[in-house]
mmCIF file of C-alpha atoms and ligand atoms in Angstrom:
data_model
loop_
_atom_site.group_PDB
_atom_site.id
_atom_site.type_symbol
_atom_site.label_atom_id
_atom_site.label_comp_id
_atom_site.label_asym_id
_atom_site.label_seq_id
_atom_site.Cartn_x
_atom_site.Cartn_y
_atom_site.Cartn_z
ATOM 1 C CA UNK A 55 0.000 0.000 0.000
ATOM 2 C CA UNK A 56 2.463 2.592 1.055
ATOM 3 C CA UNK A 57 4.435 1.553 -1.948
ATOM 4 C CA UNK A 58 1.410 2.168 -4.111
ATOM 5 C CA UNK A 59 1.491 5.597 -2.477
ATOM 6 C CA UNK A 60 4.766 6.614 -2.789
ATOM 7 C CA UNK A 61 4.249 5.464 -6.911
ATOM 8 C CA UNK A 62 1.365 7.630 -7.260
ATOM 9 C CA UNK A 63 3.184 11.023 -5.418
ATOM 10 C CA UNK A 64 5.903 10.236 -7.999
ATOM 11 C CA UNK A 65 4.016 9.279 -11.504
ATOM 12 C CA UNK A 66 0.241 11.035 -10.088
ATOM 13 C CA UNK A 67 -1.373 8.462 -11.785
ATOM 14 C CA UNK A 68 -1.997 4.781 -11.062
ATOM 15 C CA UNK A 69 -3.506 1.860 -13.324
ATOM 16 C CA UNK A 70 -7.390 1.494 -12.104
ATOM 17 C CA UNK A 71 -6.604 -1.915 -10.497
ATOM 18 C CA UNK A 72 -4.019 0.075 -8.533
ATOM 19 C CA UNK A 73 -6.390 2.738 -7.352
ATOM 20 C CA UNK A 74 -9.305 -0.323 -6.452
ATOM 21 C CA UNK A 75 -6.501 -1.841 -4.447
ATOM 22 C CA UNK A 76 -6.026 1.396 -2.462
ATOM 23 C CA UNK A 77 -9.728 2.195 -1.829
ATOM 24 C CA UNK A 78 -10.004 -1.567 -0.724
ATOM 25 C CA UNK A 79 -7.183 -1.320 1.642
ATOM 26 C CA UNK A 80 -7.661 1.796 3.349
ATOM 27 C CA UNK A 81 -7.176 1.709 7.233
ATOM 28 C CA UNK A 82 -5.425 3.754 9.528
ATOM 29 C CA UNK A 83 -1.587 3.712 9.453
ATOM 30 C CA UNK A 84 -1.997 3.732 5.365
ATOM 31 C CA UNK A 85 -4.881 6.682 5.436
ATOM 32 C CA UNK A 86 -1.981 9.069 7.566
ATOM 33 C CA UNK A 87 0.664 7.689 5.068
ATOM 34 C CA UNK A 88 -1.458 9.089 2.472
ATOM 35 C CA UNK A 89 -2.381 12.242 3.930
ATOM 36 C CA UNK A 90 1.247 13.435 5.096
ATOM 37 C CA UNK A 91 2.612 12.972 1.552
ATOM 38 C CA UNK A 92 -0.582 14.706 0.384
ATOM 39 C CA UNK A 93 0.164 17.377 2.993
ATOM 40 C CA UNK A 94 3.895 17.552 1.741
ATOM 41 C CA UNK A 95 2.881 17.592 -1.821
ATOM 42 C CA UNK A 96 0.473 20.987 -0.879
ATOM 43 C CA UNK A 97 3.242 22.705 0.900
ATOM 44 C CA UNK A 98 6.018 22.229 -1.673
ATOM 45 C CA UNK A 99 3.387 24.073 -3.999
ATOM 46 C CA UNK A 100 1.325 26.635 -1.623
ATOM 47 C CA UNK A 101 3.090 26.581 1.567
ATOM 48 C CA UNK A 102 1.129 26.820 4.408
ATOM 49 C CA UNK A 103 -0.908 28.844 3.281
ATOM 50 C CA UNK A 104 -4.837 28.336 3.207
ATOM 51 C CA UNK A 105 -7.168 30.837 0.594
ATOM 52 C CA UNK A 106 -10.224 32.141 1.622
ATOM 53 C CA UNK A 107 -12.885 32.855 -0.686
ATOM 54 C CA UNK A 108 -16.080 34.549 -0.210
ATOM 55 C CA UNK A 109 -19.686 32.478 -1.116
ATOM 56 C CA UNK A 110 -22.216 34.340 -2.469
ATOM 57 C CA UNK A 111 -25.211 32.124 -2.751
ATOM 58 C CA UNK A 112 -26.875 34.567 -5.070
ATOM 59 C CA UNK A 113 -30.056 32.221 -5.796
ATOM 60 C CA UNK A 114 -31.974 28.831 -4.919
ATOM 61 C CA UNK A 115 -34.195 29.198 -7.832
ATOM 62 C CA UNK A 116 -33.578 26.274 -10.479
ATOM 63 C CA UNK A 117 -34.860 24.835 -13.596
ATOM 64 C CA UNK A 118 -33.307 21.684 -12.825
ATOM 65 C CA UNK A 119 -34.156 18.626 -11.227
ATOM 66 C CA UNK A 120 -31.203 16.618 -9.668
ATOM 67 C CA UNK A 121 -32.719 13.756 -8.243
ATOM 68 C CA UNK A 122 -30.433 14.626 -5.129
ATOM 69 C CA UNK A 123 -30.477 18.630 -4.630
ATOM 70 C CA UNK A 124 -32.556 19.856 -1.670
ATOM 71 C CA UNK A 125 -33.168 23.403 -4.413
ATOM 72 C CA UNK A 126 -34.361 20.920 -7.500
ATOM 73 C CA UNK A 127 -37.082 22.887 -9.512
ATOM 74 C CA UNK A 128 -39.155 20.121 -7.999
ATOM 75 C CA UNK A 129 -39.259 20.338 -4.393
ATOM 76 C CA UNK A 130 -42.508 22.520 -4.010
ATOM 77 C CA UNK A 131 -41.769 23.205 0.009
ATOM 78 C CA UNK A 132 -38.260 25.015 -1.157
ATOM 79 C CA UNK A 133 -38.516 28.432 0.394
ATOM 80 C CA UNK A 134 -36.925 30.314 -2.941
ATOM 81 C CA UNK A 135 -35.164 33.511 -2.912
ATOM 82 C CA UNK A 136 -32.871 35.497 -5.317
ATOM 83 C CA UNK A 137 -30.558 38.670 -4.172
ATOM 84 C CA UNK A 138 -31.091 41.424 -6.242
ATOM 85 C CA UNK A 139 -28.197 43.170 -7.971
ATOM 86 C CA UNK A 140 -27.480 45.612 -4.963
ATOM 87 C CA UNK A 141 -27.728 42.538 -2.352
ATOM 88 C CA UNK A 142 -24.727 40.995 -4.123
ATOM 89 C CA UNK A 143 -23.079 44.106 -4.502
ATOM 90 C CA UNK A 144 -23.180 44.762 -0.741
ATOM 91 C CA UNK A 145 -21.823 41.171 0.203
ATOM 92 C CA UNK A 146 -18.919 41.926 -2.337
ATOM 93 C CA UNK A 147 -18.701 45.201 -0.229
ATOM 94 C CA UNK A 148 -18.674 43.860 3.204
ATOM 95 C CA UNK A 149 -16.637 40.585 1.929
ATOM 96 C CA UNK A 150 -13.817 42.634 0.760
ATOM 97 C CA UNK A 151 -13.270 44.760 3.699
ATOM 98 C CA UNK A 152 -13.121 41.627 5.580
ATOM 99 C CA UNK A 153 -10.209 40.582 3.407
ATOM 100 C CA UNK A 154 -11.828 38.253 0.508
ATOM 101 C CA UNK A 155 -10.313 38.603 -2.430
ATOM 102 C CA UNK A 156 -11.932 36.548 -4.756
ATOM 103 C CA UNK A 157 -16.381 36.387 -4.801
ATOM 104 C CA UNK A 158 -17.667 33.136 -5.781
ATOM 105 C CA UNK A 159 -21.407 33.623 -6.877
ATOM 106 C CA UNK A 160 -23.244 30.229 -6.444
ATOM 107 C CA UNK A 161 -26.673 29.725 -7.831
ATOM 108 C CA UNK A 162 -28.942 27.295 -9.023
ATOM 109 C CA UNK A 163 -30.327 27.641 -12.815
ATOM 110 C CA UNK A 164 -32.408 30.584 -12.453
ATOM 111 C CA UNK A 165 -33.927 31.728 -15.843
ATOM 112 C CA UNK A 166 -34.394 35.125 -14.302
ATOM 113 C CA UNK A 167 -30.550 35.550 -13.831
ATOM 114 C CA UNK A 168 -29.933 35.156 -17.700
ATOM 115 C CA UNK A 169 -26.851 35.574 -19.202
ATOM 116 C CA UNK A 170 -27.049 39.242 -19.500
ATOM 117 C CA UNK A 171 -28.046 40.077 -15.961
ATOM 118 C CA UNK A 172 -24.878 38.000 -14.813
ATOM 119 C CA UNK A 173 -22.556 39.604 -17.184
ATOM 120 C CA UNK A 174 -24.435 42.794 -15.676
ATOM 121 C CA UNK A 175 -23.563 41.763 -12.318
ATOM 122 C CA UNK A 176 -20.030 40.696 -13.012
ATOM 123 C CA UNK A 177 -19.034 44.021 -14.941
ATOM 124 C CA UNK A 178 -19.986 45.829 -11.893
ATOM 125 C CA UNK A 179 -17.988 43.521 -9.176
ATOM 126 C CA UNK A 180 -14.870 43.601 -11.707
ATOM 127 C CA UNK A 181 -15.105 47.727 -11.624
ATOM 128 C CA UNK A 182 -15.529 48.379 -8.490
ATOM 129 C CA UNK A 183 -12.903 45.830 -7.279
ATOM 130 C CA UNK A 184 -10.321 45.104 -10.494
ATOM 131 C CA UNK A 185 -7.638 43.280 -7.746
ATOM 132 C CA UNK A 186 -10.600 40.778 -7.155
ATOM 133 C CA UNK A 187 -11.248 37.114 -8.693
ATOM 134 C CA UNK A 188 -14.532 37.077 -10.029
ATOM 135 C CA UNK A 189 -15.727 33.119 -9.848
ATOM 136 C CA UNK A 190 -18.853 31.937 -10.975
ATOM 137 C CA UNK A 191 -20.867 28.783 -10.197
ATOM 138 C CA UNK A 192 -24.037 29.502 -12.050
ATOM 139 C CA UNK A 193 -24.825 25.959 -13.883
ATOM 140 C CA UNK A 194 -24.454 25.302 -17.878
ATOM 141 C CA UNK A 195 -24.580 27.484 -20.191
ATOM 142 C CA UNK A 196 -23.907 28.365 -24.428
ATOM 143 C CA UNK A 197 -19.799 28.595 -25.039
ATOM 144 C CA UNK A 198 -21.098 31.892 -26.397
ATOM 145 C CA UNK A 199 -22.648 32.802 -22.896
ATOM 146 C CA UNK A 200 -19.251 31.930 -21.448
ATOM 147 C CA UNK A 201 -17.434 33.829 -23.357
ATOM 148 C CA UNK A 202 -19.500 37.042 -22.254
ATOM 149 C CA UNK A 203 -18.711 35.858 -19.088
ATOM 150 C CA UNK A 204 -15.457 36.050 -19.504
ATOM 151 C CA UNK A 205 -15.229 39.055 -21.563
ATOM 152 C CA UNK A 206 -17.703 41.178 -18.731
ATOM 153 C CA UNK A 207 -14.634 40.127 -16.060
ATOM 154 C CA UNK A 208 -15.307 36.699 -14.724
ATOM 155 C CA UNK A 209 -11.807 34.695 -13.854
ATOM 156 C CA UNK A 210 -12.838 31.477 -12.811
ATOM 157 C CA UNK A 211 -15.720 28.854 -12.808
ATOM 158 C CA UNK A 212 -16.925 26.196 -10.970
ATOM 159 C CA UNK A 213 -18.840 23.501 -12.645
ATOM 160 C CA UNK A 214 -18.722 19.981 -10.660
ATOM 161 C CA UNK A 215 -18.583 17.195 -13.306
ATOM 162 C CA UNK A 216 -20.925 15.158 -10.342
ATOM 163 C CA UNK A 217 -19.530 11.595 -11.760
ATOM 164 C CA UNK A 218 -16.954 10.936 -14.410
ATOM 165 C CA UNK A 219 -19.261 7.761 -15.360
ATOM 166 C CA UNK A 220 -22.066 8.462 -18.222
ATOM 167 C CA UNK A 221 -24.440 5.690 -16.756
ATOM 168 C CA UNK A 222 -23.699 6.714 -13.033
ATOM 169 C CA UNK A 223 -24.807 10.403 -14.395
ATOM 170 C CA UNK A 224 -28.047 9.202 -15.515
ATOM 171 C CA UNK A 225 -29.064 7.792 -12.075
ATOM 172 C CA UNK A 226 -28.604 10.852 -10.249
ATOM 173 C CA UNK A 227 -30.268 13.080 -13.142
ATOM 174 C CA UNK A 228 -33.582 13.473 -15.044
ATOM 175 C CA UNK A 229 -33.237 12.676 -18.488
ATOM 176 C CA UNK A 230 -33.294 16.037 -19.141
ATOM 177 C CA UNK A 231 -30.015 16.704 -18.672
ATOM 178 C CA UNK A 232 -27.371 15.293 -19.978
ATOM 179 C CA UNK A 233 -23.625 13.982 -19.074
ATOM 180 C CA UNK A 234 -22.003 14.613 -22.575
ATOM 181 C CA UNK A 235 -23.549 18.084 -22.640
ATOM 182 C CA UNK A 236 -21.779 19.114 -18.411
ATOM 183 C CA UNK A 237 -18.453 17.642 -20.232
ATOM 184 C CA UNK A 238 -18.892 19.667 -23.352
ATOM 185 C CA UNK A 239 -19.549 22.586 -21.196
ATOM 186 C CA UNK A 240 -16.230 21.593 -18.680
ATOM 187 C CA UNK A 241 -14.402 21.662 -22.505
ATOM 188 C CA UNK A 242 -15.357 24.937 -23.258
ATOM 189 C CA UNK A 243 -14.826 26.819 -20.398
ATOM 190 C CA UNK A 244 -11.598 26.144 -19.691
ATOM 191 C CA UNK A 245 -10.587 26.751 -23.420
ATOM 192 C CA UNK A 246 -12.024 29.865 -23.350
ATOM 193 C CA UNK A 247 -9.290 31.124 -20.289
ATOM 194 C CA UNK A 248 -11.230 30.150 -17.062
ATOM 195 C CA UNK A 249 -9.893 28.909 -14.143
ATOM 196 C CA UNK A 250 -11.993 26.025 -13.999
ATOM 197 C CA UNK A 251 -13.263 23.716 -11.426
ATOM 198 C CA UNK A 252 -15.179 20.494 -11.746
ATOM 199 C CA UNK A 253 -15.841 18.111 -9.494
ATOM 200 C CA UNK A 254 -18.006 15.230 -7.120
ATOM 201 C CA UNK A 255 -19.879 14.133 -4.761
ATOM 202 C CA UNK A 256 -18.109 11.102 -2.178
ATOM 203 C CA UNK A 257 -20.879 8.281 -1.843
ATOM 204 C CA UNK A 258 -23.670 9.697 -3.961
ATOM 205 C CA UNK A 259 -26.618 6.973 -4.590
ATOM 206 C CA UNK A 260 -25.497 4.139 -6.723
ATOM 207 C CA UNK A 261 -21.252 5.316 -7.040
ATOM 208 C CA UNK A 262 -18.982 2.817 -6.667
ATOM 209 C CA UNK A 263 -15.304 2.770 -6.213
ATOM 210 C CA UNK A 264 -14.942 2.494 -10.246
ATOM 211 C CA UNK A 265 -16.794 5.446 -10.760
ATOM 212 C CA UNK A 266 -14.542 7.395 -7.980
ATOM 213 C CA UNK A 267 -11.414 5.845 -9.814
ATOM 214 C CA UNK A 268 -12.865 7.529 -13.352
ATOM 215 C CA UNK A 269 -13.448 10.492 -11.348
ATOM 216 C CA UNK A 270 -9.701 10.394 -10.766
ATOM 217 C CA UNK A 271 -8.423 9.344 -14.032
ATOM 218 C CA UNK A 272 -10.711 12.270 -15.038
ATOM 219 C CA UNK A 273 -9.134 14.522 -13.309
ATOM 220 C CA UNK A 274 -5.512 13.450 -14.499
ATOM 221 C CA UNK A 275 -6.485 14.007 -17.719
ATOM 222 C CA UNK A 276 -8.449 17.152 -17.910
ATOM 223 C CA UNK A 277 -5.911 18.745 -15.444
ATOM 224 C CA UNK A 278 -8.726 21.277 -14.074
ATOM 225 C CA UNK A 279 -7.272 24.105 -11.798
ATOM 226 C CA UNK A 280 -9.912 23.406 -8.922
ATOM 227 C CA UNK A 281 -11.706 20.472 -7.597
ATOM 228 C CA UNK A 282 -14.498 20.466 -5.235
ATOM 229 C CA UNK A 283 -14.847 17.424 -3.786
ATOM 230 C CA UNK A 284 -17.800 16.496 -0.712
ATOM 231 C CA UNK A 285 -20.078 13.745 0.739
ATOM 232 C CA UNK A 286 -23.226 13.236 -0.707
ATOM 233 C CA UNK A 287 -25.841 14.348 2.133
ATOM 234 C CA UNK A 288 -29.032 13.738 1.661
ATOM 235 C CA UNK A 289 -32.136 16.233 1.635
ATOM 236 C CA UNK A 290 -35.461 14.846 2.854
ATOM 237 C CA UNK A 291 -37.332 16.525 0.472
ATOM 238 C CA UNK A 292 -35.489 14.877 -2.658
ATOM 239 C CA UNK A 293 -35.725 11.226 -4.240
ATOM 240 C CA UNK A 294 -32.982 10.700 -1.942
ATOM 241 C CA UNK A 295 -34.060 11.353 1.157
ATOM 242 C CA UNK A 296 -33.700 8.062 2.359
ATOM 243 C CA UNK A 297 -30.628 7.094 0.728
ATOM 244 C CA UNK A 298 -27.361 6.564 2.758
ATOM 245 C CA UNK A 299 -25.092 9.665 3.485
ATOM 246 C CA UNK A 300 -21.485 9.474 2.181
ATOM 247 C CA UNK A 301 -18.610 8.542 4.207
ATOM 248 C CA UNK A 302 -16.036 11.653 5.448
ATOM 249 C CA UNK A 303 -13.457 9.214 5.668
ATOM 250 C CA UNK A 304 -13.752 8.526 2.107
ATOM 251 C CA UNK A 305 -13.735 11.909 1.050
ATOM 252 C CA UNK A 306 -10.480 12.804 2.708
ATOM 253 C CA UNK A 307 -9.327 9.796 1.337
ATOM 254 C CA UNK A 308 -10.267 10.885 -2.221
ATOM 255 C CA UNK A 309 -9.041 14.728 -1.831
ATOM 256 C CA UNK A 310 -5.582 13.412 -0.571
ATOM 257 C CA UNK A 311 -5.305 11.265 -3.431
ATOM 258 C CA UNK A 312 -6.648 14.118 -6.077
ATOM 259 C CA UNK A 313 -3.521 16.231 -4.195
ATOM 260 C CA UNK A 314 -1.175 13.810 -5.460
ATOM 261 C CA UNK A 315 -2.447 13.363 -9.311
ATOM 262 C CA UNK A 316 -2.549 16.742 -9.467
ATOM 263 C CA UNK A 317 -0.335 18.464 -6.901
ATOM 264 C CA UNK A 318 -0.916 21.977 -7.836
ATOM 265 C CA UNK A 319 -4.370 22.070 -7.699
ATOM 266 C CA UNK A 320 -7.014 24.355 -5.755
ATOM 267 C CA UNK A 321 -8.875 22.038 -3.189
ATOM 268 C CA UNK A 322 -11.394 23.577 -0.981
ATOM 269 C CA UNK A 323 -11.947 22.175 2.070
ATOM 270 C CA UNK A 324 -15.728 21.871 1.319
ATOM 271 C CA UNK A 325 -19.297 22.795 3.274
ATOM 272 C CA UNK A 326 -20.514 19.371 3.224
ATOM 273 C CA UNK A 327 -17.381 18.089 4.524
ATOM 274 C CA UNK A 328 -17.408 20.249 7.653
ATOM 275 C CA UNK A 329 -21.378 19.371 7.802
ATOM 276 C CA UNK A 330 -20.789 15.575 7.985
ATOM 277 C CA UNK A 331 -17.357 15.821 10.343
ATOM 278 C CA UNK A 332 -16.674 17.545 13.380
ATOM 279 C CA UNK A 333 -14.080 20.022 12.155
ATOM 280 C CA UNK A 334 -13.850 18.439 8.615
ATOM 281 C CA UNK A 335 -12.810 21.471 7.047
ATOM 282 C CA UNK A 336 -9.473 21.117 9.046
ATOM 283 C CA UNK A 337 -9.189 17.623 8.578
ATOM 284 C CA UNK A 338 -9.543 18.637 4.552
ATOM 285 C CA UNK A 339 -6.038 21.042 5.287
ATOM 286 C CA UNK A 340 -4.253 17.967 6.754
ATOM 287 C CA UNK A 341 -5.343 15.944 3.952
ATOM 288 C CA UNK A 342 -4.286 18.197 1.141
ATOM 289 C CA UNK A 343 -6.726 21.112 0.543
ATOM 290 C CA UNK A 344 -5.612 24.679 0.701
ATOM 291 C CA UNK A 345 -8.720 26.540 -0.110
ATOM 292 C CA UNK A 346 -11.651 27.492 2.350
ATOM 293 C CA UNK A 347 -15.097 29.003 0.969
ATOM 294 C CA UNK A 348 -16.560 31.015 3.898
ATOM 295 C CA UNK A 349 -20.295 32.129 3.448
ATOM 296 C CA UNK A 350 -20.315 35.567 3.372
ATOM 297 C CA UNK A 351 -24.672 35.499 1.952
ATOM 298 C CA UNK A 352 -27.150 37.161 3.770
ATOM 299 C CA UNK A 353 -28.384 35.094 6.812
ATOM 300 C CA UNK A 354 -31.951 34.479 5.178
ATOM 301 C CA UNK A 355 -30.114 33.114 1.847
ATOM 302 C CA UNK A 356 -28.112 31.081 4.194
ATOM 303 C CA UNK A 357 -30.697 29.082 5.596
ATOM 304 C CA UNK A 358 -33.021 28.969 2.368
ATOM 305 C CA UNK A 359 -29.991 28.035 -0.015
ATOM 306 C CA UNK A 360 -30.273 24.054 1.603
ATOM 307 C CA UNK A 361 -28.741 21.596 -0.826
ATOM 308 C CA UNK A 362 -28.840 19.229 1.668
ATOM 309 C CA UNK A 363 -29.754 18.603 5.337
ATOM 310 C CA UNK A 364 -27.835 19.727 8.563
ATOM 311 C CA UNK A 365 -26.161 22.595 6.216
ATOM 312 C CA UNK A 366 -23.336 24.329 8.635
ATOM 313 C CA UNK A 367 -24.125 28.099 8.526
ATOM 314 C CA UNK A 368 -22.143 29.027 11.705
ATOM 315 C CA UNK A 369 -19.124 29.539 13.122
ATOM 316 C CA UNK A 370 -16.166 30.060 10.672
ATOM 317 C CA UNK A 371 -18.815 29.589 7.506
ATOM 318 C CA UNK A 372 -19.461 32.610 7.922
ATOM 319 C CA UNK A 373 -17.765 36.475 7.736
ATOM 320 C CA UNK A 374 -18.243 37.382 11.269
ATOM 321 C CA UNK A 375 -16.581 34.096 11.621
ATOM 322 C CA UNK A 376 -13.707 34.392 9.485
ATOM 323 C CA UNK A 377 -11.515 35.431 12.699
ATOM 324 C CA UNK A 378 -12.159 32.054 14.430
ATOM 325 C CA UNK A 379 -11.691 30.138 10.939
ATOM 326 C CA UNK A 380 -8.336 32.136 11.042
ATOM 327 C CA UNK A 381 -7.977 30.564 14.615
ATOM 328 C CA UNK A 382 -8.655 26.918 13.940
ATOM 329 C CA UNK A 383 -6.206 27.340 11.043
ATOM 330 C CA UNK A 384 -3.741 28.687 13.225
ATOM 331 C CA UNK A 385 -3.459 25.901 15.530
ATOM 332 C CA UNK A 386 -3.101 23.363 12.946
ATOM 333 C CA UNK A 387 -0.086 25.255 11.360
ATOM 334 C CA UNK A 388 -1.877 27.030 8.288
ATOM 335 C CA UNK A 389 -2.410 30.822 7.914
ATOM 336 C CA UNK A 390 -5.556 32.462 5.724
ATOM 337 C CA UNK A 391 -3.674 35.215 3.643
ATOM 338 C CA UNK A 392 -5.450 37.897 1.714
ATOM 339 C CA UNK A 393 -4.808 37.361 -1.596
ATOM 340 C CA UNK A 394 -6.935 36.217 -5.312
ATOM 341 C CA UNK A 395 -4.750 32.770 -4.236
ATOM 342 C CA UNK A 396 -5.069 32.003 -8.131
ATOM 343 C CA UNK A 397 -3.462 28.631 -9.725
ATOM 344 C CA UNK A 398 -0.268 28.399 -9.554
ATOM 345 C CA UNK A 399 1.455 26.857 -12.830
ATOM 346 C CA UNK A 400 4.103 24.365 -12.821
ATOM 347 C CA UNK A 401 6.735 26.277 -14.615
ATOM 348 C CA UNK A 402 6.354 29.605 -11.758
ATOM 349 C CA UNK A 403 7.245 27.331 -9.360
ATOM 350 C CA UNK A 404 11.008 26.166 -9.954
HETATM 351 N N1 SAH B 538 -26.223 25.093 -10.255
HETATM 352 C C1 SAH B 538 -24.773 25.077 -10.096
HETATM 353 C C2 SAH B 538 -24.382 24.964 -8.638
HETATM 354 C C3 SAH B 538 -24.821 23.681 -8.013
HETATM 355 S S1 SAH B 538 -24.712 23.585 -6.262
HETATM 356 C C4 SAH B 538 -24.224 23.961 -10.932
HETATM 357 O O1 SAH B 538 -24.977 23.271 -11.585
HETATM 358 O O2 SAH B 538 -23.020 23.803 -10.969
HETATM 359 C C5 SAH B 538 -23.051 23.054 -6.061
HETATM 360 C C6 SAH B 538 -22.805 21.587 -5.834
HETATM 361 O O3 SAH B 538 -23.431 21.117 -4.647
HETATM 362 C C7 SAH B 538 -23.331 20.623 -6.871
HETATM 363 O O4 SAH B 538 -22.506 20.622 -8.008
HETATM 364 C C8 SAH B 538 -23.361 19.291 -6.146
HETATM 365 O O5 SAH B 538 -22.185 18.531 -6.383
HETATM 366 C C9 SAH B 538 -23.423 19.713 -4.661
HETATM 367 N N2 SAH B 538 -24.638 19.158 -4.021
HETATM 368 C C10 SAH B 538 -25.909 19.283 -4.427
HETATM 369 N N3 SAH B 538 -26.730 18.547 -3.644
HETATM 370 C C11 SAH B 538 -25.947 17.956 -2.714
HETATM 371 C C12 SAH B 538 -26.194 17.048 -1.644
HETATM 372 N N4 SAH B 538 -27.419 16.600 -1.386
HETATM 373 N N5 SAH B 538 -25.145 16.644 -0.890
HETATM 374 C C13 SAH B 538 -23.905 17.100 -1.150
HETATM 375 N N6 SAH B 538 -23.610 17.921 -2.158
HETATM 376 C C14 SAH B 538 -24.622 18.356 -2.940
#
């Protein structure tokens, strides 16, 4: 095993019968193995240091129906809310005086928020803060709506592949929407300049360790700057409400293995991982990740933007707690800095 380990931190890839023998072998003394060289791997690329970025969760309206999203278009007792222009403004306002330096505006598929209004929204956050990353996380859209994206300011986007396996896609989706179309879409954005994230769920209905293992081999291939990687959790007013939650163990075990196939990476320490695991966003750090996503919404879009049950909403996910997040980080060894904390390429670094 720690052979196997030591193979993948060199060549950051391993044959899918390697990667099955891993997941199948996982216990304790291999799992800190993993994580110290995933830990080592970080540091030789970011240091200690931990970026902080602020979450704007700028609507829960959606047109879609992801059979495991609490804000699917179909669950009728969703309490929906979208922040008006100003309302984002303002967080982007009170973020960066707290220190953020890059906005992340989350949202579900809202046809109100078209293409235009985001561009709208995005000119106005690049002008009025041009040291800023501008992120979005808005869903699919046309390469020629990305583009205007990009053009109106936006730096980076976040698009979670949700399984690397076509047929695992099409149990957790309507038939509606399709896999080849969120790859297509992956494709285009990062040729078009973004710094682009994709990403999956750990332990979503039906995944088994092969599909995790094409996750990975994804990953190695597509080389995406950012991966945001949590547990499934579910929502009880989704198809999979009663469906099994997915294992923080595993997802640590995933993100330090993503650390070493693609050492220079962006890996936030995500939500649902500090919702399943008592301080799993600091377990995330120790296992690889170096970015943290603080909430900075409005309170009321904090509670009514519920993906899933149990959502954390307090303490350091939050801007008023961004001093005690500082804290926790602290006394692990990691420091928040204020900075855009973009990728860093390979060739910078030597
Ligand atoms: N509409 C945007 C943003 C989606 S929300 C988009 O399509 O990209 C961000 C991510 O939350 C999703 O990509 C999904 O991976 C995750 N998510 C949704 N429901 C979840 C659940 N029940 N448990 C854990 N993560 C969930």
């Amino acid at each position: 095993m720690k052979r196997l380990i030591d193979k993948l931190a060199n060549e950051n890839i391993l044959s899918p019968e390697e990667f099955l023998y891993l997941f199948e072998n996982q216990n304790t003394e291999n799992t800190l193995y993993l994580f110290k060289k995933a830990d080592g791997v970080r540091k030789k690329y970011y240091g200690n240091k931990v970026y902080i970025r602020g979450l704007i969760e700028f609507t829960n309206y959606c047109k879609n129906n992801c059979y495991y999203c609490g804000i699917r278009c179909g669950n009728k007792n969703a309490s929906r809310y979208r922040l008006s222009e100003e309302e984002i403004l303002m967080c982007c306002k009170m973020g960066y005086d707290a220190g953020f330096r890059t906005f992340v505006l989350q949202g579900g598929e809202d046809p109100y928020y078209t293409a235009d209004k985001i561009c709208s929204v995005v000119e106005k956050i690049r002008k009025l803060y041009p040291d800023c990353a501008i992120t979005l996380s808005a869903g699919e859209f046309s390469r020629k709506d990305y583009e205007a994206f990009f053009n109106a300011g936006a730096t980076r986007y976040l698009l979670r592949h949700e399984t690397a396996s076509k047929n695992h896609y099409e149990k957790l989706h309507p038939k509606e929407m399709s896999w080849d179309n969120r790859m297509e879409c992956l494709k285009n954005l990062k040729e078009i300049g973004f710094q682009t994230g994709c990403g999956m769920m750990i332990g979503s209905p039906y995944q088994t360790y092969n599909d995790i293992i094409n996750d990975l081999i994804f990953i190695h291939d597509f080389k995406p700057h950012m991966v945001g990687i949590g547990p499934f959790i579910p929502h009880h007013d989704t198809p999979f409400a009663s469906m099994e939650k997915g294992s923080g163990n595993l997802t640590l075990f995933t993100v330090a293995l993503v650390r070493l196939i693609h050492p220079n990476v962006l890996l936030p320490a995500t939500t649902a991982l500090g919702t399943i695991m008592e301080n799993g966003r600091e377990m995330g750090i120790l296992a690889g990740c170096n970015v943290c996503m603080p909430n900075i919404s409005p309170s009321d879009a904090k509670t009514k933007y519920t993906l899933y049950d149990n959502k954390l909403i307090t303490g350091a996910e939050s801007l008023s707690g961004k001093e005690s997040l500082k804290e926790r980080l602290n006394s692990i060894g990691y420091e928040i800095v204020t900075d855009r904390g973009d990728f860093k390429e390979y060739p910078n670094m030597f």
